[in-house]
Coordinates of C-alpha atoms in Angstrom, one line a residue:
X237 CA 13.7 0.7 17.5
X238 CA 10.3 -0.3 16.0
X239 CA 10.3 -1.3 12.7
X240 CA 8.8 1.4 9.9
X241 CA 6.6 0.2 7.5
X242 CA 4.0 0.9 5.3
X243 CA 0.4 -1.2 4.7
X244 CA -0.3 -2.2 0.8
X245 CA -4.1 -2.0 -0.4
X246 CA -6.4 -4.6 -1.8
X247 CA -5.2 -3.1 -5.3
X248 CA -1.3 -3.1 -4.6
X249 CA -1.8 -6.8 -3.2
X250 CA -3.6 -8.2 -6.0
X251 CA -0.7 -6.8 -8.3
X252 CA 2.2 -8.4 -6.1
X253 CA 0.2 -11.3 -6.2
X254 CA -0.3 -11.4 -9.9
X255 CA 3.4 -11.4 -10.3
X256 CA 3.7 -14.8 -8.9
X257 CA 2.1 -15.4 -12.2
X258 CA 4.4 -13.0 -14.7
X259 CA 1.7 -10.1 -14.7
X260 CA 1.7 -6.7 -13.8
X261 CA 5.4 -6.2 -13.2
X262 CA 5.4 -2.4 -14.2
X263 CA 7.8 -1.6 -16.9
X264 CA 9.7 1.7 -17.4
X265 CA 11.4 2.2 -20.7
X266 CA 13.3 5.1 -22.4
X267 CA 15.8 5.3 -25.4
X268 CA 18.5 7.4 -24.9
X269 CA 21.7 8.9 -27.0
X270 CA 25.1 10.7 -26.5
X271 CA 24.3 13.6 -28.4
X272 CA 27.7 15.6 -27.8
X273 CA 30.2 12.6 -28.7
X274 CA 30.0 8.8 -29.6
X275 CA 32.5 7.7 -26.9
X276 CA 30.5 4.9 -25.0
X277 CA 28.5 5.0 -21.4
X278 CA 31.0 3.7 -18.9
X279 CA 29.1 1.0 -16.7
X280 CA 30.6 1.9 -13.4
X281 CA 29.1 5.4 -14.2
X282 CA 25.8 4.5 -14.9
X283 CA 25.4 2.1 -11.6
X284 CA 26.9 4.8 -9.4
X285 CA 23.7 6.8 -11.1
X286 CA 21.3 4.2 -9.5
X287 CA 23.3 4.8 -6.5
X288 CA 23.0 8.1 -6.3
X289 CA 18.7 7.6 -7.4
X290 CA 18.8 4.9 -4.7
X291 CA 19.8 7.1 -1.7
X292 CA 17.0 9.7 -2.8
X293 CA 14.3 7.2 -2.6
X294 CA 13.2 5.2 0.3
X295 CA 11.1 2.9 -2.0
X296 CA 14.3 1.8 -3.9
X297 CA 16.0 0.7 -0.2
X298 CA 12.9 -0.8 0.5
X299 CA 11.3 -4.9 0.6
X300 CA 8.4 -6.7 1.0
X301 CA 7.2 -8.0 4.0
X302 CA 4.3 -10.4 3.8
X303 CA 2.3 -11.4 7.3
X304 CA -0.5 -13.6 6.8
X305 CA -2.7 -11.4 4.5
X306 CA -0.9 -8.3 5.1
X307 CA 1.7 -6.9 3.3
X308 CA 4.2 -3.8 4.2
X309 CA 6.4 -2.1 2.4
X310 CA 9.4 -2.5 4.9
X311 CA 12.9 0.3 4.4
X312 CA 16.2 -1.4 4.7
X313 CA 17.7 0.2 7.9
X314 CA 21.2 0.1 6.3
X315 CA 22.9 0.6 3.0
X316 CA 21.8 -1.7 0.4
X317 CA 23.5 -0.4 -2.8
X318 CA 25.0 -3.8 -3.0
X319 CA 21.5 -5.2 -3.7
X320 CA 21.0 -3.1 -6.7
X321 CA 20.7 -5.2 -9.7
X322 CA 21.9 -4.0 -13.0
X323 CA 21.5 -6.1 -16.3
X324 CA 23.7 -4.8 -18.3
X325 CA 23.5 -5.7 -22.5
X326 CA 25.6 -5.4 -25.1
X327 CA 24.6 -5.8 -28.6
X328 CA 27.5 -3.2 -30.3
X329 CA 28.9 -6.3 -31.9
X330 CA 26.3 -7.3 -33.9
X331 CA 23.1 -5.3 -36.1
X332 CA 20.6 -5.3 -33.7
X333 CA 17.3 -5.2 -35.0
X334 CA 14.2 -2.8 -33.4
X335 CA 12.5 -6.1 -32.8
X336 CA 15.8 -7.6 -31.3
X337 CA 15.8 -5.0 -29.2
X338 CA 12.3 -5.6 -28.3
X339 CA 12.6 -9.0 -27.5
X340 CA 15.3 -8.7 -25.4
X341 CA 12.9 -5.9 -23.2
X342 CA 10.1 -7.9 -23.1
X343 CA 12.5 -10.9 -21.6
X344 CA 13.9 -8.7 -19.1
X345 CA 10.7 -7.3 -18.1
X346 CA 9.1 -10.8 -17.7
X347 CA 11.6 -12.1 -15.1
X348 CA 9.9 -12.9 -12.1
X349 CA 11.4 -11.3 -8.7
X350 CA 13.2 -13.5 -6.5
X351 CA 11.3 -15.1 -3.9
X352 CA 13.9 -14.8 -0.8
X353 CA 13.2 -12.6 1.6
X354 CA 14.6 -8.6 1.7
X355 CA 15.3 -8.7 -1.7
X356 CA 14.8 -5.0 -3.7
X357 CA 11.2 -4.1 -5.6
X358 CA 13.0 -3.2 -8.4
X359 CA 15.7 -3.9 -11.1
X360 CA 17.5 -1.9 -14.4
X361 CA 19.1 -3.4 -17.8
X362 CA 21.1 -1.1 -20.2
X363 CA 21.0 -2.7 -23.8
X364 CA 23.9 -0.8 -25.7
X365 CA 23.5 -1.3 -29.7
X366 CA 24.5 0.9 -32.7
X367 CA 22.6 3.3 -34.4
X368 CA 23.4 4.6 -37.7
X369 CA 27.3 3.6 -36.4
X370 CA 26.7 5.4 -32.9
X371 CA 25.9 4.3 -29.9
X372 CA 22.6 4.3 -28.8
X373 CA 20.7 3.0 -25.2
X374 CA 17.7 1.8 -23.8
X375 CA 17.4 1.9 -19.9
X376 CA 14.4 -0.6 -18.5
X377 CA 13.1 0.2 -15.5
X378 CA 10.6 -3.0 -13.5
X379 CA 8.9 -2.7 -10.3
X380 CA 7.2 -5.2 -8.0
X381 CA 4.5 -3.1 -7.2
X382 CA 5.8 0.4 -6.3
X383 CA 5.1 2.0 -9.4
X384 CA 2.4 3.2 -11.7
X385 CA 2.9 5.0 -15.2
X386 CA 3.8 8.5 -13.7
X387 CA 6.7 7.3 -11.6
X388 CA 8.3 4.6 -13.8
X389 CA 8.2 7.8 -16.4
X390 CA 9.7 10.1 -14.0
X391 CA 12.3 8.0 -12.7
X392 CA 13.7 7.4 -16.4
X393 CA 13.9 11.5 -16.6
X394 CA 15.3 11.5 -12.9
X395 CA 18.3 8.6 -13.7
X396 CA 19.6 9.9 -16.8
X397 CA 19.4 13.5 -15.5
X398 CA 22.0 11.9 -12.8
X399 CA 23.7 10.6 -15.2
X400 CA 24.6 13.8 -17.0
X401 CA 25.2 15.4 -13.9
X402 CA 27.9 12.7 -12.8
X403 CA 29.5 12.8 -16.1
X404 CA 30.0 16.7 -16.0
X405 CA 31.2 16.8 -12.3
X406 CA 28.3 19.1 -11.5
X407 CA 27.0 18.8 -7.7
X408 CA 23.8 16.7 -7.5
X409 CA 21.1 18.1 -5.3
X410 CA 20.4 15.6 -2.1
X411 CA 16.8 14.4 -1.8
X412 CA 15.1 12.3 1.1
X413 CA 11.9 11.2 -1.2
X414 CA 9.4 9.2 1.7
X415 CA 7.5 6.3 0.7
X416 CA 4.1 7.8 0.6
X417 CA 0.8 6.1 2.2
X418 CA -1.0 3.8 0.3
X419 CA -4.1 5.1 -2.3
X420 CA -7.1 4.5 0.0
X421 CA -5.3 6.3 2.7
X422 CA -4.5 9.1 0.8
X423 CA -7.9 8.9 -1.2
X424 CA -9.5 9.2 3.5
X425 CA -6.9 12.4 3.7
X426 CA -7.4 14.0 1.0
X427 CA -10.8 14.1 0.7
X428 CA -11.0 12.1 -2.7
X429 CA -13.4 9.4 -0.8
X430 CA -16.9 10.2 0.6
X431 CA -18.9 8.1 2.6
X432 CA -21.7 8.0 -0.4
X433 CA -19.6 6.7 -2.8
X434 CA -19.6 3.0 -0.8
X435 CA -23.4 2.9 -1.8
X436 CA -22.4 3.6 -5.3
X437 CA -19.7 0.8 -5.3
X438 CA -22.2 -1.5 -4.2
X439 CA -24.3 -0.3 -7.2
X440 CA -22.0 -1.2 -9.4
X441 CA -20.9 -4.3 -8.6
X442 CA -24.4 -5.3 -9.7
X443 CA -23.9 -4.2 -13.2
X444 CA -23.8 -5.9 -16.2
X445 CA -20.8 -6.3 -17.2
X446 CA -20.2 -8.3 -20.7
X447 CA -17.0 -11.1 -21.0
X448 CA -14.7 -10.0 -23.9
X449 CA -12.2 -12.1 -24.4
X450 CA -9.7 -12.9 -27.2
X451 CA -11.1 -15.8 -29.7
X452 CA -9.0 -18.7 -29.4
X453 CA -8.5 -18.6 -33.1
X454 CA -5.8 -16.4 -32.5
X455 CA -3.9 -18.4 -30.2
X456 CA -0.9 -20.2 -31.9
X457 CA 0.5 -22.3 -29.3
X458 CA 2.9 -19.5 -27.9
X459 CA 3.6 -18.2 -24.2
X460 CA 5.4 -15.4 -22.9
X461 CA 5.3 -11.0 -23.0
X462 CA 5.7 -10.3 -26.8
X463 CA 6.0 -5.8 -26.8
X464 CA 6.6 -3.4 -29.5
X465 CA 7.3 0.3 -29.1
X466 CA 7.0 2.5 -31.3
X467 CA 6.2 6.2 -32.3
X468 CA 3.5 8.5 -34.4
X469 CA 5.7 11.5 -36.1
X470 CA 4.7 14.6 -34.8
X471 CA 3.0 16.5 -38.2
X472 CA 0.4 13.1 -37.9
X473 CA 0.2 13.6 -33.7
X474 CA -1.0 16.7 -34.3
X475 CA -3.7 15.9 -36.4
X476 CA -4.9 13.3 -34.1
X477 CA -5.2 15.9 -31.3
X478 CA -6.9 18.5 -33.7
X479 CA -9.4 16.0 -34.9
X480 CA -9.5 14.6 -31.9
X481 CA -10.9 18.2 -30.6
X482 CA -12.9 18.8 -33.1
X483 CA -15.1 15.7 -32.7
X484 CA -14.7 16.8 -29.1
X485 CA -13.3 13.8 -27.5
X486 CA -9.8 12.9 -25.7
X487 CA -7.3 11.0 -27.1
X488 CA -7.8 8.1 -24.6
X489 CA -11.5 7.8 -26.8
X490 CA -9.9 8.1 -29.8
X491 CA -7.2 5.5 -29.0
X492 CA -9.6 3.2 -27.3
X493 CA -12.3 3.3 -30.3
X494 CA -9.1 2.9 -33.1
X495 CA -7.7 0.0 -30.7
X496 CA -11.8 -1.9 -31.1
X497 CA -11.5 -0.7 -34.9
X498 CA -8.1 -3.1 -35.6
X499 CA -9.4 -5.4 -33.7
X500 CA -12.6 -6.0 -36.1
X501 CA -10.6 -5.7 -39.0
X502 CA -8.0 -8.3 -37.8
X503 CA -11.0 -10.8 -36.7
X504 CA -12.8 -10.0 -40.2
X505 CA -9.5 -11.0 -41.5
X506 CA -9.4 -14.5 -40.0
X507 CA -13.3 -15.1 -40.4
X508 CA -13.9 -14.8 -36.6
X509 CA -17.5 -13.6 -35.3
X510 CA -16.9 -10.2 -33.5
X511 CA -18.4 -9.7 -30.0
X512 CA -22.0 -7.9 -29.8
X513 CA -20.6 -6.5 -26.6
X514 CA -16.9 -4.5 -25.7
X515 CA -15.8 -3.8 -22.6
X516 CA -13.5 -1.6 -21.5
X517 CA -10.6 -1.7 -19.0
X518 CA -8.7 1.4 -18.3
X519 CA -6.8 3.0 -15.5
X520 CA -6.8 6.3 -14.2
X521 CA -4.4 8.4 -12.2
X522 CA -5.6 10.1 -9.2
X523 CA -2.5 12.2 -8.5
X524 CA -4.1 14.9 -10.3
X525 CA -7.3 14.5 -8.2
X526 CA -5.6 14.6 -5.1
X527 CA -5.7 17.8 -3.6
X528 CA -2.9 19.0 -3.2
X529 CA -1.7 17.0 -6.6
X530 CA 0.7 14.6 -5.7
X531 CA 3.9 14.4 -7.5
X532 CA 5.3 12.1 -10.0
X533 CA 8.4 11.4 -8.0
X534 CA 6.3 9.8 -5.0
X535 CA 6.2 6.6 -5.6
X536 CA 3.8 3.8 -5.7
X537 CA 0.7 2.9 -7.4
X538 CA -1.8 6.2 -7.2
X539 CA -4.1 4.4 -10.6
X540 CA -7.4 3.2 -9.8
X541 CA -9.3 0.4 -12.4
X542 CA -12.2 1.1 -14.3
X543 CA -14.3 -1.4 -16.3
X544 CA -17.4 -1.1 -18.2
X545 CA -19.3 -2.8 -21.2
X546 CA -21.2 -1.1 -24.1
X547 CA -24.6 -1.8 -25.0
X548 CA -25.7 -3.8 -28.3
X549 CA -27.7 -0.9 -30.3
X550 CA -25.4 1.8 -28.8
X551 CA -21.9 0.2 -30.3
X552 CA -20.8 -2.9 -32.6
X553 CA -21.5 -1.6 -36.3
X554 CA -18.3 0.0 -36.8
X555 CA -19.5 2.3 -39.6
X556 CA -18.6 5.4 -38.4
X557 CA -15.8 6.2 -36.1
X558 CA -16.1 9.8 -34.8
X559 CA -19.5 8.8 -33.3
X560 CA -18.1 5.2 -31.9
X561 CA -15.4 7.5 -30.4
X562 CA -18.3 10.1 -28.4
X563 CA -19.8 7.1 -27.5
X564 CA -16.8 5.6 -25.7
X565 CA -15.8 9.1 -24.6
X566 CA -19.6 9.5 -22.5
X567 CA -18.7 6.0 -21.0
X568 CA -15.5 6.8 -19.6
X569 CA -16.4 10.6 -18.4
X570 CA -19.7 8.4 -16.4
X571 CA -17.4 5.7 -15.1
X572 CA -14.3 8.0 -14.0
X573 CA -16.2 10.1 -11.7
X574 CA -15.1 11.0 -8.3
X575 CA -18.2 13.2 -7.6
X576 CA -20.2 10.1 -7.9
X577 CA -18.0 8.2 -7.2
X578 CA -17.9 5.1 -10.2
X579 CA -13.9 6.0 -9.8
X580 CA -13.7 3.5 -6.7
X581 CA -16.0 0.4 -8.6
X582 CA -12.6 -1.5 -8.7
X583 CA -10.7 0.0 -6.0
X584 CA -12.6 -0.2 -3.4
X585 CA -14.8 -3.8 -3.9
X586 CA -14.4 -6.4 -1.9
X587 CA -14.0 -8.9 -4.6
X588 CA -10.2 -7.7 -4.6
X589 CA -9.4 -9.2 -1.7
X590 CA -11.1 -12.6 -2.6
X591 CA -8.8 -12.4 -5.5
X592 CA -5.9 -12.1 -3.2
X593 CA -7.4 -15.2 -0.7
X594 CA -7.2 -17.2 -4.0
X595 CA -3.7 -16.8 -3.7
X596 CA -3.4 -16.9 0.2
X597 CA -5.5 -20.4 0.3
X598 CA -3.2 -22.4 -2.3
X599 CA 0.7 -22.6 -3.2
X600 CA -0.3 -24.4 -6.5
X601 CA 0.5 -21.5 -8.8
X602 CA -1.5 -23.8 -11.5
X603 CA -4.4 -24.0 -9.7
X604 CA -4.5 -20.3 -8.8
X605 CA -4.3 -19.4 -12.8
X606 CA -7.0 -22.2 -13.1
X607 CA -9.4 -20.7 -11.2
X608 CA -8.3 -16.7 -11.9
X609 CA -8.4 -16.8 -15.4
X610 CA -12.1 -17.9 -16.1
X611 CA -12.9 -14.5 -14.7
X612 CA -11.2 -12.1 -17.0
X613 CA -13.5 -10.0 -17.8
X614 CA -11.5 -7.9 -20.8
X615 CA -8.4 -8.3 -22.4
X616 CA -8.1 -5.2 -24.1
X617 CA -7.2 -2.3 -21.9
X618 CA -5.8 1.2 -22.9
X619 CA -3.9 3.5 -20.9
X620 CA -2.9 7.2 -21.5
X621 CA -0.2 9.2 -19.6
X622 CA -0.8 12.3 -21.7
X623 CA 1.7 15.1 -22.0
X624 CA 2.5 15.6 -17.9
X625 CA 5.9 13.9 -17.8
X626 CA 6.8 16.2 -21.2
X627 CA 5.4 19.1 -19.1
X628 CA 6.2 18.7 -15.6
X629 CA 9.2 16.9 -15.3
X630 CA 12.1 18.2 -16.4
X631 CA 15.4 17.1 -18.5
X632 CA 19.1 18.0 -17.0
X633 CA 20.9 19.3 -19.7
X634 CA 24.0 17.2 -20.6
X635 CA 25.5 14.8 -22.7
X636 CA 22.6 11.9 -22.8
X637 CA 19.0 13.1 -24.0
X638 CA 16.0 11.0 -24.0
X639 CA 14.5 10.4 -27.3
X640 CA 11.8 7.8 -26.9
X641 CA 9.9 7.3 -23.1
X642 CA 7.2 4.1 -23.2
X643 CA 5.5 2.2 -20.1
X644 CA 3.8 -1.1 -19.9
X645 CA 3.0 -4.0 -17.5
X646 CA 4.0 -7.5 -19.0
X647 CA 1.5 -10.0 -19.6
X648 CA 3.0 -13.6 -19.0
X649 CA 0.5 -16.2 -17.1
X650 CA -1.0 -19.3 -18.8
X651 CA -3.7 -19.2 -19.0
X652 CA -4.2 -15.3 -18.7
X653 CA -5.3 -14.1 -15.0
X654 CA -5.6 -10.8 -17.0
X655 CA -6.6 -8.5 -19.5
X656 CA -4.4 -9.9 -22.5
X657 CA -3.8 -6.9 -25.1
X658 CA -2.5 -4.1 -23.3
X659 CA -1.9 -0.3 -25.1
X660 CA 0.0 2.5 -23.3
X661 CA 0.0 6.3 -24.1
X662 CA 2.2 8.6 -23.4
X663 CA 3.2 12.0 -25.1
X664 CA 6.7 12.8 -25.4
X665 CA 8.7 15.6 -27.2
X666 CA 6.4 16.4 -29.7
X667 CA 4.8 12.8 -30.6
X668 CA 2.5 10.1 -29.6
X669 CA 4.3 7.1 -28.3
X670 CA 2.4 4.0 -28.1
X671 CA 3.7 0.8 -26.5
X672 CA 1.9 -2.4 -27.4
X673 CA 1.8 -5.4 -25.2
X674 CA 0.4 -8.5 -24.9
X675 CA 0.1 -12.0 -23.8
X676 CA 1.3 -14.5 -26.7
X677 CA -1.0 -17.6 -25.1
X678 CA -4.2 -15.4 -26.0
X679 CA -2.6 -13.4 -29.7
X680 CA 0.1 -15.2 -31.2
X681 CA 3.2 -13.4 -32.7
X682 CA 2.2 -13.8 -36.2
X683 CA -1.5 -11.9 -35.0
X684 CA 0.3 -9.4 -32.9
X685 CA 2.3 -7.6 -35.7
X686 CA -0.5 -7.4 -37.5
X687 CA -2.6 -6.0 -35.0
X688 CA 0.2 -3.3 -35.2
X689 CA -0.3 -2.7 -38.9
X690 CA -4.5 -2.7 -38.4
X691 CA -4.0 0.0 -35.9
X692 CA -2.0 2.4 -37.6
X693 CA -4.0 1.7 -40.7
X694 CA -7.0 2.8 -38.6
X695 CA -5.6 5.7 -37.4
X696 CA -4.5 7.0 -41.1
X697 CA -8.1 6.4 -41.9
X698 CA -9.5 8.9 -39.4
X699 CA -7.1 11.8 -40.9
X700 CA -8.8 12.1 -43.9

């Protein structure tokens, strides 16, 4: 019988590769509460859950096979529930702390995947704590490569929707959910791709594209994924949206200018020279642009990259926000275009598969990080999943109900190989959730929280 498999892209290789290095292991996460009784979750339950979301999805039976500078996406061809991995917490003994809590994520999420061969793409932890005396969950979610923001959302909503079903004895519907081709395939079938765009990739990799990089002053000798996760009420959402429309830009502008504005204040802080230059790193999901859409439940990575720098006497006086914020805004609508096609810059260059020979030519993991990190080109990146997983994806009634959905992709490597400062979006329920990320060698701790506290000053100071 000959063997199924499915082809990764330059994109989806660079990414496994990168998690040789503690990068880009996307992270799912979701807080969750009984909200009918405080009896506790029963474990056995909860893994025969991941069973049951397991035999729906051929990308949770599936490995990676690796030949020469190919890779595949290979199914299991028999049962492999006994693979599953489930890390299962429990801090109900003790006051656990929302940055306990977020420690003990960010060290889960930073675990490399096993090297041996035929082991899963993916792994779960359940922290159990207390919560004003009940108890209260948070179910991570990290994938080697299968995921992007959409799916890793989903598949929270999917899971504990199991869950409930299990716990009531209700019948749970049977799903056969096929690994779907690759994003440059399905960009070819689709008709997302046109043969003009390759002269416009080629265009831009001639552009010129300014470094900015973290100042080493705020680098305190740490290492490791530091993440916090946290939560803008929904009276103070709203007014970010209506402003937001006013001054007729997206929230991805507005977040992307406030996220430059607390970094200027933090470097005024500390007496560091600000870059004349930004650029910009940000992803964008093309399972909207596919036509038909695609939906969230088919997994892997469907985001292309996007970079681009400002120019001196267009951006750097931070005087007045809403105009900083259209500026940004014209940027990303010019560089996230698949009519012209500045959507594929990343994608579809060649330079990503010289990334991945970097990795192919030496074993010495230091060496590789060596040479990778001198060519970070930004370490701040913002990413916004928006309100479709609120919209389109929806909750089984039951006893568990989701209360806080975040994503994220952990940022370990020393030195960085990537960008450094990492800011997810995503609009659940009502309010903005924000996850914050980033790599401790290039912001230590101390710098991180209050990079937390600049931002959120920032964004009260556009309300007014």
């Amino acid at each position: 019988m000959e063997e199924k498999a499915y082809i990764l892209n330059s994109f989806e290789k660079m990414v496994v590769n990168a998690t040789k290095c503690g990068d880009y292991l996307v992270m799912g996460t979701c807080f969750f509460d009984n909200k009918k009784s405080n009896s506790r979750l029963d474990k056995n339950l909860f893994l025969s859950a991941l069973k049951v979301l397991q035999k729906r999805h051929e990308i949770l039976r599936s490995y990676l096979k690796v030949s020469g500078l190919d890779m595949y996406f290979v199914p299991h061809d028999q049962d492999v529930s006994s693979k599953i991995s489930l890390n299962w917490l429990d801090l109900t003994n003790e006051q656990a702390s929302r940055e306990k809590l977020m420690s003990e994520t960010a060290e889960f999420n930073s675990i490399l995947f096993p090297s041996e061969e035929k082991h899963l793409l993916w792994r779960a932890q359940v922290i159990e704590y207390k919560k004003d005396d009940k108890f209260s969950y948070i179910l991570n979610f990290v994938f080697l490569a299968i995921a992007d923001g959409m799916y890793s959302s989903s598949i929270l909503v999917e899971t504990v929707g199991i869950l409930n079903r299990l716990m009531d004895g209700r019948p749970i519907e049977e799903e056969n959910i096929q690994i779907s081709e690759n994003m440059n395939i399905m960009c070819d079938k689709r008709g997302l791709w046109k043969e003009h765009h390759s002269e416009m990739v080629k265009k831009m990799a001639q552009r010129d594209i300014a470094k900015f990089n973290l100042s080493p002053e705020l680098r305190t000798g740490e290492d490791g994924f530091q993440v916090d996760m946290f939560y803008i009420d929904s009276d103070k959402s709203n007014q970010i949206m209506t402003f937001s429309k006013k001054n007729k830009i997206r929230l991805t502008s507005y977040f992307y200018t406030a996220s430059f504005y607390a970094l200027k204040k933090l470097y005024d802080e500390n007496n560091i020279a600000f870059p004349s230059r930004i650029t910009c790193e940000l992803p964008v999901c093309l399972r909207f642009r596919y036509q038909p859409e695609m939906e969230f439940k088919e997994c892997r990575l469907h985001t292309t990259m996007v970079m681009f720098s400002s120019e001196m006497d267009k951006f750097g006086k931070f005087s007045n926000f809403w105009q900083d914020g259209q500026y940004l805004h014209g940027l990303i609508l010019e560089n996230t275009s698949s009519e012209t096609g500045t959507l594929f810059s990343l994608s579809h260059n060649d330079d990503l598969e010289e990334y991945n020979r970097v990795f192919y030519r030496s074993e010495n993991l230091s060496k590789v990080r060596e040479t990778l990190s001198s060519q970070v080109m930004s370490d701040l990146a913002v990413s916004n999943l928006g309100p479709y997983v609120d919209k389109h994806v929806k909750e089984e009634d039951g006893n568990f109900e989701i209360s806080e959905m975040y994503c994220t992709d952990p940022v370990n490597s020393n030195p960085c190989i990537s960008c450094g400062l990492i800011i997810h979006l995503i609009y659940w329920k009502g309010k903005i959730m924000i996850d914050l990320g980033a790599n401790k060698f290039l912001m230590g701790s101390k710098f991180f929280k209050r990079y937390k506290q600049l931002l959120l000053d920032v964004i009260d100071e556009t309300l007014v």
